[in-house]
C-alpha cells in the first residue's frame, strides 16, 4: 500500500556502509540493492554482478551519453554509477531500492528525486575510522591515506542528508536504518490520496 522508497546511504570510506547494508538487505526482504557499475579493479573476493558490475573506462564513458546512469561520479580516480533501468523497474514494482553511493552521487539523486530518503553513516570516531580502513586490509597504504584524508571533508556534507546514523554497533545501526525506512513509509504525505481512494472503492463495492 505504501509508496516504494529510494534509500540513499553515504558516508566516509571505512564507516561501515557495506557491512551495514549487507545486514540490512538480509533483514528487509522488500529492499533491493542497486548494483553499481565501476571502473575500479575488483578486490579479492569481489564478484562481477554481485558486488559491482566491473566495467572498463571505455565502456563506462560510452554509457554516459547514452543516459544509462541515474547518477555517476568519479570517486578516488575511478568512475562509479547507478544503472538507471534497474532503479526505475524496482520502484515501479513497488520495491524499496538501496543505493550505497558517494556524496557527489547522492546530491545528484537529491536533485532528480528529492522524495528519496538520504542517510549518512558516521563512524564513532576518527580513530576508529582509521582502524577500520586499515583493518579491512583491501587498499594500498596510499589509497588508505587518500580515503582517510577525504573523510573530514565528506563528513561536513552530513547536513545535506535527512538522517545520520553512527555505526558503533552494527546491529544498532541496522535497527536505526530499518526504523527510518519504516517511519518514512508511514508518513502521511506518502501516497495518501491513493490510500483514501482504495478505501472509498472498497466501500462502494
Ligand atoms: P565502507 O563500506 O563504509 O567503506 P566497510 O563496511 O567495508 O566500510 O567496513 C570497513 C571495515 O570496518 C570492515 O573491515 C568491517 O568489517 C569493519 N566494520 C564495519 N562496521 C563495524 C562496526 N560497527 N564495528 C567494528 N568494525 C566494523
Ligand atoms: P569502494 O571502492 O570502497 O567500493 O567505493 C568507493 C566509494 O564509491 C564509496 O563511497 C561508495 O559509496 C561509492 N560508490 C559505490 N557505488 C557508487 C555509485 O554507483 N555511484 C556513486 N556516485 N558512488 C558510488
XYZ file of N, CA and C and ligand atoms in Angstrom:
666
model
N 0.840 -1.201 0.000
C 0.000 0.000 0.000
C 0.880 1.259 0.000
N 1.999 1.210 0.772
C 2.854 2.392 0.852
C 3.762 2.514 -0.356
N 4.109 3.783 -0.657
C 4.957 4.039 -1.816
C 6.369 3.459 -1.627
N 6.923 2.917 -2.723
C 8.291 2.387 -2.647
C 9.264 3.528 -2.359
N 10.260 3.228 -1.555
C 11.244 4.239 -1.162
C 12.556 4.049 -1.897
N 13.189 5.149 -2.259
C 14.562 5.102 -2.750
C 15.438 5.515 -1.569
N 16.233 4.567 -1.053
C 17.032 4.818 0.153
C 18.487 5.015 -0.274
N 19.044 6.181 0.060
C 20.407 6.503 -0.352
C 21.299 6.542 0.884
N 22.353 5.720 0.859
C 23.276 5.665 2.006
C 24.663 6.110 1.558
N 25.239 7.066 2.288
C 26.605 7.533 2.019
C 27.360 7.627 3.341
N 28.641 7.926 3.219
C 29.469 8.106 4.411
C 30.910 7.885 4.018
N 31.844 8.277 4.868
C 33.258 8.111 4.501
C 33.646 6.643 4.388
N 34.658 6.407 3.575
C 35.178 5.048 3.402
C 35.592 4.498 4.765
N 35.171 3.289 5.079
C 35.525 2.653 6.336
C 34.502 2.868 7.442
N 33.476 3.691 7.196
C 32.461 3.927 8.239
C 31.628 2.671 8.487
N 31.627 1.783 7.493
C 30.885 0.519 7.662
C 29.634 0.436 6.795
N 29.569 1.220 5.727
C 28.369 1.229 4.859
C 28.086 -0.167 4.288
N 29.156 -0.782 3.749
C 28.981 -2.096 3.121
C 28.493 -3.127 4.135
N 29.094 -3.101 5.315
C 28.742 -4.058 6.378
C 27.291 -3.879 6.811
N 26.923 -2.625 7.029
C 25.568 -2.315 7.493
C 24.544 -2.647 6.396
N 24.882 -2.304 5.151
C 23.928 -2.536 4.049
C 23.694 -4.027 3.837
N 24.762 -4.817 3.990
C 24.639 -6.274 3.797
C 23.619 -6.845 4.793
N 23.749 -6.448 6.059
C 22.823 -6.971 7.075
C 21.410 -6.418 6.864
N 21.327 -5.163 6.478
C 20.022 -4.531 6.232
C 19.268 -5.284 5.134
N 19.993 -5.654 4.072
C 19.366 -6.357 2.942
C 18.891 -7.751 3.369
N 19.607 -8.361 4.312
C 19.181 -9.683 4.793
C 17.908 -9.558 5.629
N 17.790 -8.431 6.336
C 16.673 -8.279 7.263
C 15.436 -7.654 6.627
N 15.589 -6.956 5.505
C 14.430 -6.304 4.861
C 14.238 -6.914 3.482
N 13.303 -7.819 3.383
C 13.162 -8.587 2.140
C 12.680 -7.728 0.960
N 11.945 -6.669 1.246
C 11.457 -5.842 0.120
C 12.409 -4.677 -0.192
N 13.657 -4.811 0.255
C 14.673 -3.795 -0.051
C 15.666 -4.410 -1.040
N 15.782 -3.805 -2.213
C 16.632 -4.360 -3.274
C 17.860 -3.475 -3.459
N 19.026 -4.115 -3.561
C 20.263 -3.355 -3.736
C 20.480 -3.029 -5.211
N 20.746 -1.778 -5.492
C 21.157 -1.408 -6.841
C 22.655 -1.686 -6.947
N 23.023 -2.549 -7.884
C 24.445 -2.875 -8.070
C 25.040 -1.849 -9.032
N 26.047 -1.136 -8.553
C 26.656 -0.059 -9.339
C 27.626 -0.608 -10.374
N 27.858 0.198 -11.389
C 28.953 -0.074 -12.323
C 30.176 0.676 -11.804
N 31.343 0.085 -11.971
C 32.566 0.801 -11.591
C 33.731 0.418 -12.501
N 34.664 1.346 -12.617
C 35.900 1.063 -13.365
C 37.022 0.635 -12.410
N 36.717 0.590 -11.097
C 37.733 0.134 -10.130
C 37.998 -1.358 -10.337
N 39.239 -1.775 -10.034
C 39.606 -3.198 -10.095
C 38.868 -3.950 -8.985
N 38.425 -5.176 -9.254
C 37.783 -5.952 -8.169
C 38.772 -6.245 -7.046
N 38.275 -6.193 -5.797
C 39.120 -6.623 -4.673
C 39.027 -8.138 -4.567
N 39.956 -8.729 -3.829
C 39.910 -10.192 -3.655
C 38.553 -10.557 -3.045
N 37.901 -11.515 -3.661
C 36.605 -11.981 -3.148
C 35.415 -11.285 -3.783
N 35.638 -10.155 -4.434
C 34.510 -9.465 -5.076
C 34.136 -10.164 -6.388
N 32.831 -10.213 -6.639
C 32.325 -10.949 -7.796
C 31.580 -9.984 -8.711
N 31.873 -10.103 -10.021
C 31.212 -9.253 -11.004
C 29.709 -9.544 -11.007
N 28.900 -8.509 -10.964
C 27.444 -8.686 -10.973
C 26.873 -8.868 -9.576
N 27.743 -9.078 -8.575
C 27.268 -9.238 -7.188
C 27.649 -7.990 -6.388
N 28.956 -7.696 -6.370
C 29.420 -6.501 -5.643
C 29.298 -5.267 -6.522
N 29.722 -5.409 -7.740
C 29.673 -4.320 -8.740
C 29.540 -4.950 -10.115
N 29.158 -4.141 -11.084
C 29.362 -4.511 -12.483
C 30.723 -3.891 -12.845
N 31.756 -4.717 -12.904
C 33.094 -4.198 -13.193
C 33.198 -3.937 -14.700
N 33.587 -2.694 -15.026
C 33.482 -2.204 -16.397
C 34.782 -1.502 -16.782
N 35.105 -1.514 -18.067
C 36.288 -0.756 -18.498
C 35.928 0.735 -18.558
N 36.970 1.573 -18.532
C 36.752 3.019 -18.612
C 36.067 3.354 -19.948
N 36.488 2.659 -20.996
C 35.935 2.897 -22.334
C 34.414 2.630 -22.335
N 34.017 1.473 -21.784
C 32.584 1.126 -21.768
C 31.784 2.066 -20.872
N 32.391 2.444 -19.734
C 31.678 3.343 -18.817
C 31.416 4.677 -19.520
N 32.459 5.194 -20.147
C 32.335 6.517 -20.790
C 31.351 6.482 -21.963
N 31.191 5.305 -22.574
C 30.214 5.156 -23.660
C 28.782 5.231 -23.125
N 28.609 4.742 -21.877
C 27.250 4.692 -21.300
C 26.777 6.052 -20.774
N 27.715 6.979 -20.585
C 27.320 8.290 -20.033
C 26.400 9.048 -21.013
N 26.820 9.255 -22.286
C 25.921 9.973 -23.205
C 24.665 9.173 -23.559
N 24.726 7.841 -23.371
C 23.541 7.010 -23.660
C 22.503 7.150 -22.534
N 22.811 7.972 -21.537
C 21.898 8.251 -20.423
C 21.547 6.988 -19.621
N 22.528 6.097 -19.491
C 22.284 4.820 -18.803
C 22.341 4.948 -17.284
N 22.889 6.052 -16.784
C 23.079 6.169 -15.338
C 22.073 7.119 -14.694
N 21.563 6.694 -13.546
C 20.690 7.547 -12.744
C 21.543 8.667 -12.159
N 22.763 8.310 -11.772
C 23.803 9.263 -11.349
C 25.120 8.587 -11.563
N 26.181 9.353 -11.691
C 27.525 8.767 -11.721
C 28.507 9.804 -11.211
N 29.664 9.335 -10.774
C 30.694 10.262 -10.267
C 32.058 9.598 -10.365
N 33.068 10.442 -10.328
C 34.434 9.929 -10.227
C 34.815 9.983 -8.751
N 35.137 8.828 -8.178
C 35.480 8.751 -6.755
C 36.856 8.093 -6.654
N 37.778 8.752 -5.971
C 39.147 8.246 -5.833
C 39.679 7.707 -7.175
N 39.583 8.535 -8.225
C 40.159 8.238 -9.553
C 39.432 7.184 -10.386
N 38.321 6.654 -9.897
C 37.557 5.686 -10.697
C 36.118 6.156 -10.863
N 35.494 5.709 -11.964
C 34.073 6.009 -12.151
C 33.223 5.015 -11.377
N 32.101 5.527 -10.840
C 31.080 4.690 -10.217
C 29.732 5.232 -10.688
N 28.800 4.346 -11.043
C 27.497 4.845 -11.493
C 26.367 3.885 -11.182
N 25.173 4.453 -10.996
C 23.969 3.665 -10.701
C 23.195 3.420 -11.991
N 23.056 2.160 -12.422
C 22.279 1.892 -13.637
C 20.814 2.331 -13.464
N 20.367 3.158 -14.412
C 19.057 3.798 -14.283
C 17.892 2.796 -14.373
N 18.007 1.875 -15.345
C 16.874 1.000 -15.635
C 16.452 0.163 -14.416
N 17.425 -0.376 -13.690
C 17.130 -1.233 -12.540
C 16.335 -0.453 -11.484
N 16.790 0.774 -11.207
C 16.137 1.573 -10.155
C 14.680 1.827 -10.543
N 14.465 2.231 -11.791
C 13.104 2.556 -12.233
C 12.216 1.317 -12.173
N 12.737 0.194 -12.669
C 11.933 -1.046 -12.693
C 11.522 -1.475 -11.284
N 12.463 -1.454 -10.356
C 12.161 -1.924 -8.996
C 11.194 -0.983 -8.276
N 11.380 0.315 -8.459
C 10.460 1.271 -7.818
C 9.057 1.065 -8.397
N 8.967 0.850 -9.722
C 7.653 0.631 -10.347
C 6.994 -0.657 -9.844
N 7.834 -1.661 -9.512
C 7.282 -2.923 -8.979
C 6.823 -2.758 -7.530
N 7.176 -1.626 -6.911
C 6.775 -1.386 -5.520
C 7.839 -1.777 -4.513
N 9.051 -2.117 -5.003
C 10.126 -2.476 -4.072
C 10.902 -1.243 -3.628
N 11.405 -1.278 -2.387
C 12.327 -0.238 -1.935
C 13.689 -0.532 -2.555
N 14.393 0.517 -2.941
C 15.705 0.326 -3.578
C 16.775 1.036 -2.752
N 17.890 0.321 -2.537
C 19.001 0.861 -1.750
C 20.161 1.250 -2.663
N 20.603 2.500 -2.552
C 21.804 2.958 -3.268
C 22.876 3.243 -2.230
N 24.016 2.577 -2.345
C 25.153 2.873 -1.454
C 26.145 3.623 -2.318
N 26.102 4.939 -2.251
C 26.866 5.757 -3.212
C 27.563 6.917 -2.501
N 28.480 7.563 -3.214
C 29.231 8.647 -2.582
C 28.395 9.939 -2.551
N 28.961 10.966 -1.935
C 28.208 12.200 -1.703
C 27.853 12.919 -3.006
N 28.804 12.973 -3.950
C 28.516 13.640 -5.233
C 27.308 12.983 -5.900
N 27.278 11.646 -5.854
C 26.165 10.900 -6.460
C 24.864 11.153 -5.710
N 24.958 11.155 -4.366
C 23.751 11.349 -3.556
C 23.130 12.724 -3.835
N 23.989 13.730 -4.028
C 23.464 15.078 -4.277
C 22.784 15.142 -5.656
N 23.304 14.380 -6.623
C 22.638 14.305 -7.932
C 21.257 13.649 -7.800
N 21.199 12.587 -6.987
C 19.915 11.891 -6.792
C 18.921 12.828 -6.100
N 19.435 13.607 -5.129
C 18.561 14.525 -4.383
C 17.913 15.549 -5.322
N 18.669 15.981 -6.317
C 18.161 16.921 -7.329
C 17.058 16.309 -8.167
N 17.300 15.043 -8.596
C 16.365 14.378 -9.511
C 15.190 13.758 -8.779
N 15.412 13.323 -7.538
C 14.423 12.526 -6.817
C 14.431 12.931 -5.345
N 13.970 14.174 -5.052
C 14.089 14.677 -3.676
C 13.263 13.885 -2.662
N 12.296 13.089 -3.158
C 11.482 12.294 -2.216
C 12.233 11.056 -1.705
N 13.469 10.848 -2.168
C 14.300 9.761 -1.630
C 14.608 9.991 -0.153
N 15.094 8.935 0.521
C 15.477 9.060 1.935
C 17.012 9.039 1.982
N 17.595 10.095 2.507
C 19.050 10.262 2.438
C 19.652 10.064 3.832
N 20.468 9.007 3.949
C 21.011 8.614 5.263
C 22.545 8.637 5.209
N 23.138 9.264 6.205
C 24.610 9.372 6.277
C 25.108 8.487 7.410
N 26.083 7.637 7.101
C 26.663 6.759 8.135
C 27.947 7.391 8.663
N 28.000 7.561 9.976
C 29.193 8.125 10.621
C 29.926 7.051 11.417
N 31.257 7.155 11.490
C 31.984 6.252 12.408
C 31.860 6.819 13.823
N 32.119 6.005 14.860
C 32.042 6.554 16.220
C 33.134 7.579 16.495
N 34.290 7.484 15.812
C 35.390 8.449 15.996
C 36.306 8.358 14.781
N 37.191 9.370 14.619
C 38.147 9.346 13.510
C 39.181 8.229 13.728
N 39.505 7.997 15.009
C 40.483 6.939 15.329
C 39.932 5.580 14.887
N 38.665 5.362 15.210
C 38.038 4.091 14.829
C 37.909 3.980 13.304
N 37.666 5.130 12.651
C 37.573 5.119 11.179
C 38.892 4.622 10.580
N 39.981 5.184 11.076
C 41.314 4.782 10.584
C 41.533 3.286 10.839
N 41.204 2.837 12.072
C 41.371 1.412 12.403
C 40.610 0.538 11.424
N 39.391 0.990 11.068
C 38.561 0.150 10.197
C 39.099 0.122 8.771
N 39.550 1.280 8.266
C 40.077 1.278 6.883
C 41.325 0.406 6.817
N 42.202 0.586 7.809
C 43.448 -0.191 7.821
C 43.122 -1.677 8.042
N 42.240 -1.940 9.003
C 41.901 -3.318 9.384
C 41.245 -4.087 8.250
N 40.532 -3.383 7.373
C 39.863 -4.069 6.249
C 40.908 -4.709 5.331
N 42.053 -4.042 5.240
C 43.173 -4.644 4.507
C 42.969 -4.780 3.016
N 42.124 -3.938 2.429
C 41.844 -4.084 0.993
C 42.532 -3.027 0.138
N 43.095 -1.983 0.765
C 43.697 -0.893 -0.010
C 45.201 -0.802 0.236
N 45.879 -0.183 -0.723
C 47.299 0.106 -0.521
C 47.411 1.220 0.522
N 48.650 1.424 1.021
C 48.892 2.465 2.015
C 48.461 3.835 1.451
N 48.788 4.034 0.181
C 48.469 5.313 -0.484
C 46.947 5.521 -0.576
N 46.247 4.453 -0.945
C 44.778 4.543 -1.078
C 44.125 4.768 0.287
N 44.707 4.148 1.318
C 44.180 4.327 2.682
C 44.298 5.806 3.073
N 45.473 6.391 2.818
C 45.711 7.804 3.166
C 44.717 8.707 2.428
N 44.512 8.409 1.132
C 43.615 9.217 0.310
C 42.197 9.187 0.884
N 41.741 7.981 1.222
C 40.390 7.812 1.749
C 40.255 8.482 3.119
N 41.270 8.281 3.990
C 41.178 8.859 5.331
C 41.231 10.392 5.257
N 42.099 10.917 4.367
C 42.224 12.375 4.265
C 40.966 13.036 3.691
N 40.176 12.290 2.940
C 38.929 12.854 2.400
C 37.804 12.837 3.435
N 37.996 12.038 4.504
C 36.877 11.757 5.412
C 36.273 13.006 6.067
N 37.141 13.905 6.583
C 36.610 15.075 7.308
C 35.759 15.951 6.394
N 36.249 16.163 5.158
C 35.505 16.984 4.202
C 34.160 16.312 3.885
N 34.215 14.992 3.707
C 32.980 14.258 3.388
C 31.964 14.389 4.525
N 32.477 14.280 5.771
C 31.580 14.326 6.924
C 30.874 15.689 7.006
N 31.525 16.741 6.473
C 30.888 18.069 6.544
C 29.607 18.131 5.696
N 29.413 17.146 4.805
C 28.193 17.114 3.980
C 27.004 16.482 4.697
N 27.214 16.031 5.918
C 26.140 15.327 6.629
C 24.864 16.191 6.691
N 25.046 17.500 6.727
C 23.867 18.386 6.866
C 22.948 18.380 5.641
N 23.428 17.858 4.536
C 22.587 17.771 3.327
C 21.679 16.535 3.363
N 21.884 15.685 4.369
C 21.137 14.416 4.444
C 19.944 14.556 5.390
N 18.994 13.622 5.276
C 17.822 13.663 6.160
C 18.137 13.072 7.533
N 18.997 12.060 7.560
C 19.286 11.337 8.801
C 20.779 11.029 8.883
N 21.304 10.960 10.117
C 22.646 10.404 10.255
C 22.615 9.299 11.306
N 23.347 8.228 11.030
C 23.365 7.059 11.905
C 24.821 6.770 12.252
N 25.135 6.707 13.545
C 26.503 6.372 13.960
C 26.625 4.851 13.991
N 27.588 4.335 13.227
C 27.803 2.887 13.200
C 28.841 2.500 14.244
N 28.347 2.390 15.496
C 29.211 1.900 16.568
C 29.042 0.387 16.614
N 27.812 -0.050 16.910
C 27.475 -1.477 16.863
C 26.658 -1.715 15.599
N 27.051 -2.705 14.800
C 26.358 -2.946 13.524
C 24.860 -3.181 13.742
N 24.514 -4.036 14.723
C 23.093 -4.366 14.945
C 22.269 -3.118 15.233
N 22.849 -2.214 16.037
C 22.109 -0.990 16.392
C 21.962 -0.068 15.192
N 23.022 0.035 14.391
C 22.950 0.902 13.201
C 21.890 0.370 12.234
N 21.870 -0.961 12.063
C 20.889 -1.568 11.145
C 19.468 -1.332 11.690
N 19.299 -1.499 12.992
C 17.965 -1.285 13.586
C 17.516 0.154 13.362
N 18.438 1.118 13.495
C 18.063 2.537 13.282
C 17.640 2.764 11.837
N 18.382 2.191 10.899
C 18.052 2.419 9.482
C 16.706 1.778 9.145
N 16.462 0.585 9.692
C 15.160 -0.063 9.457
C 14.021 0.827 9.978
N 14.243 1.397 11.156
C 13.208 2.274 11.740
C 12.964 3.486 10.854
N 14.056 4.031 10.309
C 13.928 5.218 9.444
C 13.084 4.864 8.212
N 13.393 3.724 7.585
C 12.682 3.346 6.358
C 11.203 3.104 6.665
N 10.947 2.408 7.766
C 9.554 2.110 8.119
C 8.796 3.403 8.423
N 9.437 4.300 9.173
C 8.779 5.576 9.512
C 8.508 6.389 8.249
N 9.452 6.406 7.329
C 9.267 7.173 6.083
C 8.084 6.620 5.294
N 7.930 5.294 5.324
C 6.822 4.687 4.570
C 5.468 5.001 5.188
N 5.472 5.276 6.487
C 4.209 5.555 7.170
C 3.871 7.040 7.187
N 4.727 7.873 6.619
C 4.465 9.318 6.626
C 3.156 9.610 5.909
N 2.395 10.527 6.463
C 1.081 10.846 5.884
C 1.217 11.337 4.452
N 2.309 12.045 4.153
C 2.462 12.576 2.801
C 2.594 11.462 1.741
N 2.974 10.237 2.176
C 3.206 9.154 1.229
C 1.900 8.640 0.658
N 1.650 8.860 -0.596
C 0.598 8.178 -1.323
C -0.763 8.221 -0.652
N -1.019 9.241 0.156
C -2.226 9.208 0.979
C -3.499 9.278 0.125
N -3.393 9.975 -1.016
C -4.556 10.060 -1.914
C -4.977 8.670 -2.374
N -3.991 7.857 -2.760
C -4.293 6.503 -3.242
C -4.864 5.626 -2.138
N -4.382 5.836 -0.919
C -4.873 5.020 0.194
C -6.361 5.328 0.427
N -6.700 6.620 0.426
C -8.093 7.009 0.657
C -8.973 6.504 -0.489
N -8.449 6.638 -1.720
C -9.177 6.164 -2.901
C -9.479 4.678 -2.793
N -8.507 3.939 -2.318
C -8.666 2.484 -2.191
C -9.768 2.150 -1.177
N -9.802 2.893 -0.055
C -10.843 2.654 0.947
C -12.217 2.994 0.380
N -12.292 4.085 -0.385
C -13.586 4.500 -0.971
C -14.090 3.441 -1.942
N -13.144 2.925 -2.758
C -13.525 1.897 -3.749
C -14.056 0.650 -3.042
N -13.398 0.290 -1.927
C -13.822 -0.893 -1.168
C -15.242 -0.723 -0.660
N -15.526 0.497 -0.152
C -16.861 0.754 0.429
C -17.956 0.736 -0.626
N -17.571 1.181 -1.860
C -18.608 1.271 -2.901
C -18.849 -0.090 -3.577
N -18.074 -1.122 -3.209
C -18.263 -2.456 -3.835
C -19.462 -3.182 -3.241
P 32.628 1.089 3.965
O 31.713 0.266 3.091
O 31.930 2.252 4.605
O 33.888 1.520 3.283
P 33.070 -1.449 5.361
O 31.677 -1.977 5.540
O 33.917 -2.083 4.320
O 33.071 0.156 5.182
O 33.765 -1.571 6.787
C 35.124 -1.228 6.965
C 35.737 -2.199 7.984
O 35.157 -1.937 9.267
C 35.452 -3.664 7.678
O 36.594 -4.422 7.989
C 34.296 -4.021 8.601
O 34.302 -5.387 8.951
C 34.546 -3.122 9.801
N 33.304 -2.680 10.480
C 32.163 -2.234 9.908
N 31.270 -1.879 10.856
C 31.864 -2.098 12.059
C 31.456 -1.923 13.432
N 30.259 -1.452 13.752
N 32.332 -2.248 14.401
C 33.564 -2.733 14.091
N 34.016 -2.930 12.818
C 33.169 -2.610 11.814
P 34.572 1.273 -2.889
O 35.668 1.439 -3.912
O 35.095 1.328 -1.474
O 33.690 0.084 -3.144
O 33.631 2.556 -3.052
C 34.189 3.835 -3.041
C 33.087 4.858 -2.930
O 32.265 4.833 -4.107
C 32.136 4.632 -1.749
O 31.931 5.909 -1.129
C 30.858 4.144 -2.388
O 29.717 4.518 -1.649
C 30.903 4.894 -3.713
N 30.048 4.300 -4.737
C 29.776 2.994 -4.961
N 28.915 2.855 -5.978
C 28.616 4.112 -6.418
C 27.762 4.637 -7.442
O 27.067 3.946 -8.176
N 27.745 5.983 -7.590
C 28.481 6.820 -6.804
N 28.360 8.122 -7.023
N 29.271 6.364 -5.828
C 29.346 5.026 -5.630
